[in-house]
Amino acid sequence: MKIALLNEFSQASKNNLIFKTLKNTVEPLGHKVFNDGMNNPLINKDVSEAYSDDNPRLTYLHIGIEAALLLNSQAVDFVITGCGTGQGALMSLNSYPGVVCGYCLEPTDAYLYLQINNGNALSIPFAKGFGWGAEINLKNIFIVAFSNPQGLGYPKENRKSQNENAMKLFEIKSNLCYPLLEALSNLDSKLLQTAIIAPNFKKCFLEGCKDQKILDYVNQFYH
């Protein structure tokens, strides 16, 4: 499985800790991890000095766009995301077709979400409650999330109906939302451009994109 980490500017100072924990936990299990999050924290700098075209200031609004492109193009299979509370990232990702994001505070959340709801993204609070021992909680979340097959059901006798409902949720979102590229074209152009030109996103997307229409659309922003 290919897994992308996406975090916004407010949690950039924690990116290295989160990424190292994710990578060291799941790569021995056979997964590949991409660091698409912001990792240049604003420390003793004016905003004008800290952010530029090469290092755009990404909020949870931007990472929703990035997650939608990565997942719908099959550049990655799963997204770990978050912001201060995890709520903004959760709502942003769930705005898009092809993305079903759950909220995760501790390992039981990860297990039940992936066995029952079988989605493709988890949003974690990276500030609220992120104190002493936070990396231990993260490690346990990642172990539970990525060491078991998804969609096994809980309780297991409910697997069939739970899997059917999980698939229907993707169908419902597809029917209620604009198709992805049409939806993106309806967004504020600056918001869209800022998300797409972010260097970490660009590298991961171009390396793994399997959808030619999405690739052609995104390539417009690189010329």
Short mmCIF file of C-alpha atoms in Angstrom, two decimals:
data_model
loop_
_atom_site.label_atom_id
_atom_site.label_comp_id
_atom_site.label_asym_id
_atom_site.label_seq_id
_atom_site.Cartn_x
_atom_site.Cartn_y
_atom_site.Cartn_z
CA MET A 1 0.00 0.00 0.00
CA LYS A 2 1.17 3.53 -0.79
CA ILE A 3 0.44 5.96 2.04
CA ALA A 4 0.75 9.76 1.94
CA LEU A 5 1.12 12.00 4.97
CA LEU A 6 -0.59 15.39 4.57
CA ASN A 7 -0.47 18.04 7.29
CA GLU A 8 -1.09 21.77 7.15
CA PHE A 9 1.20 24.67 8.03
CA SER A 10 0.10 24.91 11.67
CA GLN A 11 1.56 21.48 12.40
CA ALA A 12 4.69 21.75 10.26
CA SER A 13 6.94 21.62 13.31
CA LYS A 14 5.61 18.11 14.08
CA ASN A 15 5.90 16.78 10.52
CA ASN A 16 9.25 15.09 11.07
CA LEU A 17 8.05 13.29 14.20
CA ILE A 18 4.82 12.14 12.56
CA PHE A 19 6.51 11.06 9.34
CA LYS A 20 9.32 9.15 11.07
CA THR A 21 6.81 7.38 13.29
CA LEU A 22 4.63 6.45 10.32
CA LYS A 23 7.56 5.35 8.15
CA ASN A 24 9.31 3.34 10.85
CA THR A 25 6.05 1.64 11.81
CA VAL A 26 4.53 0.69 8.47
CA GLU A 27 7.40 0.24 6.01
CA PRO A 28 8.52 -2.96 7.81
CA LEU A 29 4.97 -4.18 7.11
CA GLY A 30 5.57 -3.75 3.36
CA HIS A 31 3.99 -0.34 2.79
CA LYS A 32 5.56 2.71 1.15
CA VAL A 33 5.22 6.15 2.73
CA PHE A 34 5.36 9.60 1.10
CA ASN A 35 5.84 12.79 3.08
CA ASP A 36 3.52 15.30 1.38
CA GLY A 37 3.01 17.42 4.50
CA MET A 38 4.35 20.86 5.33
CA ASN A 39 7.68 20.50 7.09
CA ASN A 40 9.09 24.05 7.21
CA PRO A 41 7.71 25.57 10.42
CA LEU A 42 7.37 29.29 10.92
CA ILE A 43 10.06 29.95 13.52
CA ASN A 44 11.16 33.54 14.24
CA LYS A 45 10.26 34.63 10.74
CA ASP A 46 7.83 37.03 9.19
CA VAL A 47 5.17 35.25 7.14
CA SER A 48 6.47 36.92 3.98
CA GLU A 49 9.88 35.36 4.60
CA ALA A 50 8.64 31.90 5.58
CA TYR A 51 6.37 31.19 2.63
CA SER A 52 6.92 31.49 -1.11
CA ASP A 53 5.93 29.85 -4.40
CA ASP A 54 8.44 27.13 -3.58
CA ASN A 55 7.08 26.71 -0.07
CA PRO A 56 3.37 27.65 -0.11
CA ARG A 57 1.36 28.01 3.09
CA LEU A 58 -1.05 25.07 3.04
CA THR A 59 -4.16 24.95 5.21
CA TYR A 60 -6.62 22.10 5.67
CA LEU A 61 -8.46 23.47 2.63
CA HIS A 62 -5.43 22.80 0.44
CA ILE A 63 -4.75 19.33 1.79
CA GLY A 64 -8.32 18.30 0.96
CA ILE A 65 -7.62 19.10 -2.68
CA GLU A 66 -4.32 17.24 -2.58
CA ALA A 67 -5.84 14.16 -0.96
CA ALA A 68 -8.63 14.06 -3.54
CA LEU A 69 -6.15 14.19 -6.42
CA LEU A 70 -3.82 11.61 -4.91
CA LEU A 71 -6.57 9.12 -4.09
CA ASN A 72 -8.69 9.52 -7.22
CA SER A 73 -5.65 9.22 -9.47
CA GLN A 74 -4.43 6.18 -7.50
CA ALA A 75 -1.12 7.91 -6.90
CA VAL A 76 -1.55 6.62 -3.34
CA ASP A 77 -3.93 4.16 -1.70
CA PHE A 78 -4.36 5.85 1.66
CA VAL A 79 -3.90 9.25 3.28
CA ILE A 80 -2.92 10.07 6.85
CA THR A 81 -3.84 13.67 7.51
CA GLY A 82 -4.53 16.09 10.31
CA CYS A 83 -4.51 19.64 11.60
CA GLY A 84 -4.70 21.12 15.09
CA THR A 85 -7.94 19.36 16.05
CA GLY A 86 -8.20 17.02 13.07
CA GLN A 87 -11.70 18.34 12.39
CA GLY A 88 -10.83 20.79 9.61
CA ALA A 89 -8.84 18.18 7.69
CA LEU A 90 -11.67 15.67 8.19
CA MET A 91 -14.30 18.01 6.75
CA SER A 92 -12.07 19.15 3.92
CA LEU A 93 -11.23 15.64 2.70
CA ASN A 94 -14.82 14.47 2.98
CA SER A 95 -15.93 17.26 0.63
CA TYR A 96 -14.63 15.33 -2.38
CA PRO A 97 -15.79 12.28 -4.33
CA GLY A 98 -13.63 9.19 -3.97
CA VAL A 99 -12.51 10.15 -0.47
CA VAL A 100 -13.94 8.74 2.75
CA CYS A 101 -12.04 10.05 5.77
CA GLY A 102 -12.46 8.94 9.37
CA TYR A 103 -11.56 10.67 12.64
CA CYS A 104 -8.98 9.01 14.84
CA LEU A 105 -7.97 9.80 18.42
CA GLU A 106 -6.56 6.43 19.44
CA PRO A 107 -5.97 2.90 18.04
CA THR A 108 -9.51 1.61 18.60
CA ASP A 109 -10.84 4.39 16.33
CA ALA A 110 -8.49 3.30 13.56
CA TYR A 111 -9.42 -0.37 13.89
CA LEU A 112 -13.18 0.09 13.97
CA TYR A 113 -13.19 2.68 11.18
CA LEU A 114 -11.16 0.51 8.81
CA GLN A 115 -13.00 -2.72 9.60
CA ILE A 116 -16.50 -1.23 9.50
CA ASN A 117 -16.31 1.82 7.23
CA ASN A 118 -13.38 0.70 5.06
CA GLY A 119 -12.38 4.21 3.98
CA ASN A 120 -9.16 5.57 2.51
CA ALA A 121 -8.05 8.35 4.87
CA LEU A 122 -7.67 9.07 8.58
CA SER A 123 -7.60 12.50 10.20
CA ILE A 124 -5.71 12.85 13.47
CA PRO A 125 -5.48 15.84 15.84
CA PHE A 126 -1.85 16.91 15.83
CA ALA A 127 -2.20 19.65 18.47
CA LYS A 128 -5.23 18.96 20.71
CA GLY A 129 -4.19 16.28 23.19
CA PHE A 130 -0.83 15.85 21.44
CA GLY A 131 1.36 15.81 24.51
CA TRP A 132 3.74 13.52 26.36
CA GLY A 133 3.74 10.07 24.72
CA ALA A 134 2.00 11.30 21.57
CA GLU A 135 4.39 9.37 19.34
CA ILE A 136 3.50 6.15 21.19
CA ASN A 137 -0.18 6.72 20.48
CA LEU A 138 0.63 7.45 16.83
CA LYS A 139 2.70 4.29 16.52
CA ASN A 140 -0.12 2.19 17.96
CA ILE A 141 -2.64 3.84 15.62
CA PHE A 142 -0.45 3.07 12.61
CA ILE A 143 0.18 -0.52 13.70
CA VAL A 144 -3.53 -1.19 14.06
CA ALA A 145 -4.41 0.63 10.84
CA PHE A 146 -1.86 -1.00 8.56
CA SER A 147 -1.12 -4.46 9.95
CA ASN A 148 -4.63 -5.81 9.33
CA PRO A 149 -6.63 -6.17 6.09
CA GLN A 150 -9.47 -3.65 5.88
CA GLY A 151 -13.16 -4.47 5.77
CA LEU A 152 -13.13 -7.60 7.93
CA GLY A 153 -16.13 -6.30 9.86
CA TYR A 154 -16.78 -5.78 13.56
CA PRO A 155 -18.33 -7.87 14.90
CA LYS A 156 -17.19 -10.19 12.10
CA GLU A 157 -20.69 -11.57 11.55
CA ASN A 158 -21.71 -8.10 10.35
CA ARG A 159 -19.01 -8.01 7.69
CA LYS A 160 -21.28 -8.44 4.68
CA SER A 161 -23.70 -5.63 5.50
CA GLN A 162 -20.90 -3.33 6.67
CA ASN A 163 -18.96 -3.83 3.44
CA GLU A 164 -22.09 -3.17 1.40
CA ASN A 165 -22.74 0.07 3.27
CA ALA A 166 -19.11 1.17 2.93
CA MET A 167 -19.28 0.68 -0.85
CA LYS A 168 -22.62 2.46 -1.02
CA LEU A 169 -21.13 5.49 0.74
CA PHE A 170 -18.57 5.87 -2.04
CA GLU A 171 -21.43 5.54 -4.57
CA ILE A 172 -23.55 8.12 -2.74
CA LYS A 173 -20.69 10.62 -2.73
CA SER A 174 -20.13 10.01 -6.43
CA ASN A 175 -23.81 10.66 -7.16
CA LEU A 176 -24.08 13.75 -4.95
CA CYS A 177 -20.81 15.44 -5.88
CA TYR A 178 -19.62 16.92 -9.12
CA PRO A 179 -17.09 14.70 -10.93
CA LEU A 180 -13.70 15.50 -9.44
CA LEU A 181 -12.21 17.55 -12.26
CA GLU A 182 -15.41 19.56 -12.69
CA ALA A 183 -15.55 20.15 -8.95
CA LEU A 184 -11.95 21.36 -8.88
CA SER A 185 -12.61 23.72 -11.78
CA ASN A 186 -15.33 25.35 -9.68
CA LEU A 187 -12.89 26.20 -6.89
CA ASP A 188 -11.06 29.46 -6.33
CA SER A 189 -8.14 29.32 -8.79
CA LYS A 190 -5.57 30.58 -6.28
CA LEU A 191 -6.58 27.96 -3.72
CA LEU A 192 -6.30 25.24 -6.33
CA GLN A 193 -2.98 26.42 -7.71
CA THR A 194 -1.39 26.73 -4.28
CA ALA A 195 -2.31 23.14 -3.45
CA ILE A 196 -1.10 21.69 -6.73
CA ILE A 197 2.27 23.46 -7.01
CA ALA A 198 3.38 22.44 -3.50
CA PRO A 199 6.65 20.58 -4.12
CA ASN A 200 6.00 17.58 -1.87
CA PHE A 201 2.60 17.01 -3.47
CA LYS A 202 3.97 17.42 -6.99
CA LYS A 203 6.65 14.80 -6.52
CA CYS A 204 4.30 12.20 -5.06
CA PHE A 205 1.53 12.86 -7.58
CA LEU A 206 3.72 12.71 -10.68
CA GLU A 207 5.48 9.60 -9.48
CA GLY A 208 2.31 7.60 -8.86
CA CYS A 209 -0.60 9.05 -10.90
CA LYS A 210 -2.40 6.35 -12.90
CA ASP A 211 -5.23 8.44 -14.38
CA GLN A 212 -4.33 10.22 -17.61
CA LYS A 213 -7.20 12.72 -17.46
CA ILE A 214 -6.26 13.81 -13.94
CA LEU A 215 -2.59 13.94 -14.94
CA ASP A 216 -3.36 16.17 -17.94
CA TYR A 217 -5.46 18.45 -15.75
CA VAL A 218 -2.79 18.83 -13.06
CA ASN A 219 0.02 19.29 -15.61
CA GLN A 220 -1.61 22.55 -16.70
CA PHE A 221 -0.39 24.07 -13.45
CA TYR A 222 3.22 23.06 -14.06
CA HIS A 223 3.73 24.96 -17.31
#
